[in-house]
Amino acid sequence: MTDSASTSGAQGAGTKAAYRRVLLKLSGEALMGSDSYGINRQTIEQMCQQVAEVNRLGVELAVVIGGGNIFRGVSSGAAGMDRATADYMGMLATVMNALALQDALRQTGVEARVQSALNIEQIVEPYIRPKALRYLEEGKVVIFAAGTGNPFFTTDTAAALRGAEINAELILKATKVDGVYTADPVKDPSATRYREITFDEAIMRNLKVMDAAAFALCRDQKLPLKVFSIFKTGALTRVVCGEDEGTLVHV
Ligand SMILES: Nc1ncnc2c1ncn2[C@@H]1O[C@H](COP(=O)(O)OP(=O)(O)O)[C@@H](O)[C@H]1O
Ligand SMILES: O=c1ccn([C@@H]2O[C@H](COP(=O)(O)OP(=O)(O)O)[C@@H](O)[C@H]2O)c(=O)[nH]1
């Protein structure tokens, strides 16, 4: 936990934020909600409400959005394709999600800017770090699209990378499960949830809630990570307020 809340002025409706700047990794696949493809309207609206709440608390929020709801380089739909080509398609999928999220946030009354790691300037502005920092200081949500801009990576790694670049105090991984478990809870119902765990232990135990490259980058940069459910109402605010929610992964 940081002590920045006292200096951030991040207060609202009796709730006090524990962080000044955070990076939220939003799973593309989780955006599908109960659908089998694309973006579920109810899920994205619910997420936008939560983002708006955090924005109102005065917390600077950047988002890295995934693309698994549309295309994944390693999916069966990409079987037989050149891996790098499939990954570029996956990155383009994240740009579509970023635009959808920006639009949904605008409808919720939150100003957001999209920056892409791949140049598609007719659609979104390119990633320019100082500009992203300026937007954050202005209270705008910055959505980082196209992952790291490189094939063979994931948006989890992009979250760790951008989180380190913008000096985020915490990476928030909003996903389909409510934390890190002793085993994949989808496959093993007897798995139990950790309240906290170190990066080394998570890597050593091969707990696959985030890929190893992302874990390693967070660990090396001493960037703590909270894993929590995208579907639990109010969970994002509780995490940002330092409450007991999900799993904290730390050095
Ligand atoms: N030890 C574990 N604890 C929690 N989730 C796990 C674990 N091992 C595998 N998972 C799976 O990892 C998924 C989240 O990671 P990932 O596939 O990267 O999803 P996302 O689309 O959120 O990036 C969860 O839905 C869960 O089923
Ligand atoms: O830096 C990156 C980020 C993403 N991707 C591609 O984009 C897809 C979608 O991202 P991801 O699987 O991380 O999305 P999520 O799991 O959040 O739905 C990946 O499968 C990769 O094919 C990539 O090649 N490089």
Short mmCIF file of C-alpha atoms and ligand atoms in Angstrom, two decimals:
data_model
loop_
_atom_site.label_atom_id
_atom_site.label_comp_id
_atom_site.label_asym_id
_atom_site.label_seq_id
_atom_site.Cartn_x
_atom_site.Cartn_y
_atom_site.Cartn_z
CA MET A 1 0.00 0.00 0.00
CA THR A 2 1.23 3.46 -0.70
CA ASP A 3 0.83 6.54 1.44
CA SER A 4 -0.03 8.74 -1.53
CA ALA A 5 -3.71 9.07 -0.63
CA SER A 6 -2.94 11.89 1.76
CA THR A 7 -1.30 13.92 -1.00
CA SER A 8 -3.48 12.98 -3.94
CA GLY A 9 -6.63 14.68 -2.75
CA ALA A 10 -8.39 11.61 -4.09
CA GLN A 11 -11.56 11.78 -2.05
CA GLY A 12 -15.23 11.47 -2.74
CA ALA A 13 -18.48 10.40 -1.07
CA GLY A 14 -16.69 9.22 2.06
CA THR A 15 -14.35 6.97 0.09
CA LYS A 16 -10.65 7.62 -0.02
CA ALA A 17 -8.30 6.30 -2.67
CA ALA A 18 -5.09 4.60 -1.60
CA TYR A 19 -3.34 5.21 -4.94
CA ARG A 20 -2.64 8.24 -7.08
CA ARG A 21 -2.02 6.50 -10.42
CA VAL A 22 -2.93 2.97 -11.45
CA LEU A 23 -3.02 0.89 -14.62
CA LEU A 24 -6.03 -1.30 -15.28
CA LYS A 25 -5.69 -4.36 -17.52
CA LEU A 26 -9.11 -5.17 -18.89
CA SER A 27 -9.49 -8.62 -20.32
CA GLY A 28 -10.84 -8.70 -23.85
CA GLU A 29 -12.36 -12.09 -23.27
CA ALA A 30 -14.14 -10.93 -20.13
CA LEU A 31 -15.78 -8.14 -22.16
CA MET A 32 -17.82 -10.84 -23.88
CA GLY A 33 -19.76 -11.35 -20.64
CA SER A 34 -22.05 -14.29 -21.24
CA ASP A 35 -21.82 -13.91 -25.02
CA SER A 36 -19.60 -16.14 -27.14
CA TYR A 37 -17.97 -13.33 -29.15
CA GLY A 38 -17.54 -9.56 -29.19
CA ILE A 39 -18.54 -7.02 -26.58
CA ASN A 40 -21.41 -7.54 -24.17
CA ARG A 41 -23.15 -4.19 -23.70
CA GLN A 42 -24.08 -4.79 -20.08
CA THR A 43 -20.55 -5.89 -19.14
CA ILE A 44 -18.85 -2.89 -20.77
CA GLU A 45 -21.38 -0.45 -19.25
CA GLN A 46 -20.90 -1.93 -15.80
CA MET A 47 -17.12 -1.65 -16.22
CA CYS A 48 -17.46 1.98 -17.36
CA GLN A 49 -19.50 2.81 -14.26
CA GLN A 50 -16.70 1.42 -12.13
CA VAL A 51 -14.06 3.34 -14.09
CA ALA A 52 -16.15 6.52 -13.70
CA GLU A 53 -16.29 5.99 -9.94
CA VAL A 54 -12.50 5.67 -9.74
CA ASN A 55 -12.12 8.72 -12.00
CA ARG A 56 -14.38 10.71 -9.63
CA LEU A 57 -12.14 9.74 -6.72
CA GLY A 58 -9.35 11.65 -8.48
CA VAL A 59 -7.24 8.57 -9.24
CA GLU A 60 -5.28 8.78 -12.51
CA LEU A 61 -6.28 5.74 -14.51
CA ALA A 62 -4.73 4.21 -17.61
CA VAL A 63 -6.22 1.13 -19.26
CA VAL A 64 -4.64 -1.62 -21.34
CA ILE A 65 -7.35 -3.54 -23.11
CA GLY A 66 -7.13 -7.09 -24.44
CA GLY A 67 -8.55 -8.51 -27.64
CA GLY A 68 -9.37 -12.15 -26.91
CA ASN A 69 -13.10 -11.54 -27.39
CA ILE A 70 -12.41 -10.83 -31.08
CA PHE A 71 -9.13 -12.49 -32.02
CA ARG A 72 -6.21 -14.14 -30.31
CA GLY A 73 -2.99 -15.04 -32.11
CA VAL A 74 -2.88 -18.41 -30.43
CA SER A 75 -6.59 -19.25 -30.88
CA SER A 76 -7.95 -22.17 -32.88
CA GLY A 77 -9.27 -19.60 -35.39
CA ALA A 78 -5.64 -18.77 -36.17
CA ALA A 79 -4.59 -22.39 -36.67
CA GLY A 80 -2.35 -22.76 -39.70
CA MET A 81 -1.64 -19.04 -39.87
CA ASP A 82 1.74 -17.46 -39.57
CA ARG A 83 1.98 -16.62 -35.84
CA ALA A 84 3.20 -13.05 -36.29
CA THR A 85 0.37 -12.27 -38.76
CA ALA A 86 -2.17 -13.74 -36.34
CA ASP A 87 -0.70 -11.65 -33.52
CA TYR A 88 -0.99 -8.46 -35.58
CA MET A 89 -4.66 -9.34 -36.07
CA GLY A 90 -4.95 -9.79 -32.30
CA MET A 91 -3.42 -6.35 -31.76
CA LEU A 92 -5.91 -4.83 -34.20
CA ALA A 93 -8.68 -6.50 -32.18
CA THR A 94 -7.49 -4.59 -29.11
CA VAL A 95 -7.82 -1.34 -31.07
CA MET A 96 -11.47 -2.15 -31.78
CA ASN A 97 -12.07 -2.83 -28.09
CA ALA A 98 -10.26 0.40 -27.16
CA LEU A 99 -12.56 2.43 -29.43
CA ALA A 100 -15.63 0.70 -28.00
CA LEU A 101 -14.42 1.39 -24.47
CA GLN A 102 -13.67 5.03 -25.25
CA ASP A 103 -17.15 5.48 -26.68
CA ALA A 104 -18.83 3.73 -23.74
CA LEU A 105 -16.82 5.87 -21.30
CA ARG A 106 -17.87 9.02 -23.15
CA GLN A 107 -21.49 7.97 -22.73
CA THR A 108 -20.82 7.54 -19.00
CA GLY A 109 -19.41 11.08 -18.86
CA VAL A 110 -15.73 10.15 -18.67
CA GLU A 111 -13.26 11.68 -21.11
CA ALA A 112 -10.85 9.10 -22.52
CA ARG A 113 -8.06 9.10 -25.10
CA VAL A 114 -6.84 6.11 -27.06
CA GLN A 115 -3.16 5.71 -27.89
CA SER A 116 -2.00 2.86 -30.09
CA ALA A 117 1.33 1.03 -30.10
CA LEU A 118 0.81 0.48 -33.86
CA ASN A 119 0.47 3.46 -36.17
CA ILE A 120 -3.07 3.80 -37.52
CA GLU A 121 -3.27 7.53 -37.29
CA GLN A 122 -6.55 7.98 -39.14
CA ILE A 123 -8.21 6.09 -36.31
CA VAL A 124 -6.23 6.66 -33.11
CA GLU A 125 -3.25 8.70 -32.05
CA PRO A 126 0.08 6.92 -31.59
CA TYR A 127 1.52 6.10 -28.19
CA ILE A 128 3.51 9.09 -27.01
CA ARG A 129 4.52 8.74 -23.39
CA PRO A 130 4.67 12.43 -22.39
CA LYS A 131 1.29 13.03 -24.00
CA ALA A 132 -0.19 10.09 -22.12
CA LEU A 133 1.21 11.48 -18.87
CA ARG A 134 -0.31 14.89 -19.65
CA TYR A 135 -3.75 13.34 -20.27
CA LEU A 136 -3.54 11.49 -16.97
CA GLU A 137 -2.62 14.69 -15.13
CA GLU A 138 -5.63 16.33 -16.77
CA GLY A 139 -7.87 13.63 -15.30
CA LYS A 140 -8.54 11.87 -18.59
CA VAL A 141 -8.53 8.09 -18.84
CA VAL A 142 -5.85 6.88 -21.26
CA ILE A 143 -6.56 3.65 -23.12
CA PHE A 144 -3.47 1.92 -24.49
CA ALA A 145 -4.34 -0.10 -27.59
CA ALA A 146 -2.41 -2.62 -29.73
CA GLY A 147 -0.60 -4.14 -26.75
CA THR A 148 3.16 -3.74 -26.90
CA GLY A 149 3.03 -3.36 -30.71
CA ASN A 150 5.03 -6.59 -31.06
CA PRO A 151 3.92 -10.11 -31.94
CA PHE A 152 4.64 -12.96 -29.49
CA PHE A 153 3.58 -10.78 -26.57
CA THR A 154 0.29 -10.36 -24.72
CA THR A 155 -1.68 -7.45 -23.37
CA ASP A 156 -0.70 -8.59 -19.85
CA THR A 157 2.90 -7.81 -20.77
CA ALA A 158 1.72 -4.52 -22.30
CA ALA A 159 0.04 -3.72 -18.97
CA ALA A 160 3.26 -4.35 -17.06
CA LEU A 161 5.25 -2.34 -19.63
CA ARG A 162 2.95 0.69 -19.77
CA GLY A 163 2.40 0.50 -16.02
CA ALA A 164 6.15 0.79 -15.46
CA GLU A 165 6.45 3.58 -18.06
CA ILE A 166 3.78 5.77 -16.49
CA ASN A 167 5.03 5.06 -12.95
CA ALA A 168 1.78 3.43 -11.91
CA GLU A 169 1.70 2.41 -8.27
CA LEU A 170 -0.35 -0.70 -8.95
CA ILE A 171 -1.41 -2.88 -11.88
CA LEU A 172 -5.03 -3.99 -11.65
CA LYS A 173 -5.89 -7.11 -13.59
CA ALA A 174 -9.66 -7.28 -14.07
CA THR A 175 -10.43 -10.79 -15.25
CA LYS A 176 -12.99 -13.57 -15.17
CA VAL A 177 -11.88 -15.01 -11.82
CA ASP A 178 -11.73 -13.17 -8.50
CA GLY A 179 -8.04 -13.67 -7.77
CA VAL A 180 -5.10 -16.00 -8.02
CA TYR A 181 -5.89 -19.58 -7.01
CA THR A 182 -3.76 -22.59 -6.10
CA ALA A 183 -4.85 -24.00 -9.50
CA ASP A 184 -7.08 -22.82 -12.34
CA PRO A 185 -10.46 -22.54 -10.52
CA VAL A 186 -12.31 -23.11 -13.79
CA LYS A 187 -10.74 -26.56 -14.07
CA ASP A 188 -10.26 -27.41 -10.39
CA PRO A 189 -13.20 -26.58 -8.10
CA SER A 190 -11.14 -27.49 -5.01
CA ALA A 191 -8.64 -24.68 -5.74
CA THR A 192 -8.39 -22.00 -3.07
CA ARG A 193 -7.69 -18.30 -3.49
CA TYR A 194 -4.58 -16.55 -2.23
CA ARG A 195 -5.09 -13.21 -0.47
CA GLU A 196 -1.53 -12.38 -1.41
CA ILE A 197 1.40 -14.10 -3.03
CA THR A 198 4.89 -13.12 -4.19
CA PHE A 199 5.81 -12.95 -7.87
CA ASP A 200 8.50 -15.57 -7.31
CA GLU A 201 6.02 -17.99 -5.78
CA ALA A 202 3.46 -17.38 -8.54
CA ILE A 203 6.13 -18.02 -11.19
CA MET A 204 7.54 -21.03 -9.35
CA ARG A 205 4.09 -22.59 -8.91
CA ASN A 206 3.31 -21.83 -12.56
CA LEU A 207 0.04 -20.08 -11.64
CA LYS A 208 -1.19 -19.06 -15.05
CA VAL A 209 -3.32 -16.04 -14.24
CA MET A 210 -0.80 -13.82 -16.01
CA ASP A 211 1.94 -14.83 -18.41
CA ALA A 212 5.46 -15.27 -17.13
CA ALA A 213 6.88 -12.29 -19.08
CA ALA A 214 4.33 -9.96 -17.43
CA PHE A 215 4.98 -11.41 -13.98
CA ALA A 216 8.73 -11.06 -14.45
CA LEU A 217 8.49 -7.45 -15.63
CA CYS A 218 6.28 -6.49 -12.67
CA ARG A 219 8.64 -8.27 -10.29
CA ASP A 220 11.77 -6.63 -11.71
CA GLN A 221 10.16 -3.19 -11.61
CA LYS A 222 8.73 -3.86 -8.11
CA LEU A 223 5.29 -3.10 -9.46
CA PRO A 224 2.56 -4.74 -7.37
CA LEU A 225 -0.40 -6.40 -9.06
CA LYS A 226 -3.99 -6.94 -7.93
CA VAL A 227 -6.04 -9.65 -9.64
CA PHE A 228 -9.81 -9.31 -9.22
CA SER A 229 -13.11 -10.08 -10.93
CA ILE A 230 -14.40 -7.88 -13.72
CA PHE A 231 -17.94 -9.07 -12.92
CA LYS A 232 -18.06 -8.09 -9.24
CA THR A 233 -19.77 -4.71 -8.84
CA GLY A 234 -17.68 -2.20 -6.90
CA ALA A 235 -14.57 -4.41 -6.91
CA LEU A 236 -12.46 -1.88 -8.85
CA THR A 237 -13.24 0.91 -6.37
CA ARG A 238 -12.52 -1.37 -3.42
CA VAL A 239 -9.13 -2.28 -4.90
CA VAL A 240 -8.27 1.36 -5.55
CA CYS A 241 -9.28 2.20 -1.98
CA GLY A 242 -6.88 -0.44 -0.68
CA GLU A 243 -9.62 -2.74 0.61
CA ASP A 244 -9.40 -6.51 0.83
CA GLU A 245 -10.43 -7.63 -2.65
CA GLY A 246 -8.93 -10.20 -5.00
CA THR A 247 -5.27 -11.22 -4.72
CA LEU A 248 -2.26 -8.97 -4.24
CA VAL A 249 0.87 -10.18 -6.02
CA HIS A 250 3.97 -8.46 -4.74
CA VAL A 251 7.78 -8.66 -4.60
N1 LIG B 1 -3.84 -20.29 -10.61
C1 LIG B 1 -4.81 -19.62 -11.23
N2 LIG B 1 -5.54 -18.69 -10.53
C2 LIG B 1 -6.52 -17.99 -11.16
N3 LIG B 1 -6.83 -18.14 -12.48
C3 LIG B 1 -6.13 -19.03 -13.20
C4 LIG B 1 -5.09 -19.81 -12.63
N4 LIG B 1 -4.55 -20.60 -13.59
C5 LIG B 1 -5.23 -20.34 -14.72
N5 LIG B 1 -6.18 -19.40 -14.50
C6 LIG B 1 -7.09 -18.91 -15.55
O1 LIG B 1 -6.54 -17.72 -16.04
C7 LIG B 1 -7.57 -16.90 -16.55
C8 LIG B 1 -7.17 -15.46 -16.57
O2 LIG B 1 -6.02 -15.28 -17.34
P1 LIG B 1 -6.02 -14.96 -18.90
O3 LIG B 1 -6.29 -16.16 -19.71
O4 LIG B 1 -4.76 -14.21 -19.14
O5 LIG B 1 -7.29 -14.08 -19.06
P2 LIG B 1 -7.51 -12.62 -19.52
O6 LIG B 1 -8.40 -12.81 -20.70
O7 LIG B 1 -8.18 -12.04 -18.32
O8 LIG B 1 -6.19 -11.98 -19.83
C9 LIG B 1 -8.74 -17.16 -15.62
O9 LIG B 1 -9.96 -17.05 -16.29
C10 LIG B 1 -8.50 -18.57 -15.06
O10 LIG B 1 -9.41 -19.50 -15.61
O1 LIG B 2 1.80 -6.99 -27.25
C1 LIG B 2 0.93 -7.72 -27.77
C2 LIG B 2 -0.41 -7.80 -27.27
C3 LIG B 2 -1.32 -8.62 -27.92
N1 LIG B 2 -0.96 -9.34 -29.02
C4 LIG B 2 -1.96 -10.15 -29.75
O2 LIG B 2 -3.27 -9.71 -29.41
C5 LIG B 2 -4.06 -10.80 -28.91
C6 LIG B 2 -5.06 -10.30 -27.91
O3 LIG B 2 -4.46 -9.95 -26.70
P1 LIG B 2 -4.65 -10.82 -25.36
O4 LIG B 2 -4.71 -12.27 -25.71
O5 LIG B 2 -3.59 -10.40 -24.40
O6 LIG B 2 -6.07 -10.31 -24.87
P2 LIG B 2 -6.96 -10.78 -23.61
O7 LIG B 2 -6.34 -12.03 -23.03
O8 LIG B 2 -6.93 -9.69 -22.62
O9 LIG B 2 -8.32 -10.97 -24.16
C7 LIG B 2 -3.02 -11.77 -28.40
O10 LIG B 2 -3.53 -13.09 -28.35
C8 LIG B 2 -1.91 -11.63 -29.42
O11 LIG B 2 -2.23 -12.34 -30.60
C9 LIG B 2 0.35 -9.29 -29.50
O12 LIG B 2 0.68 -9.95 -30.45
N2 LIG B 2 1.26 -8.47 -28.86
#
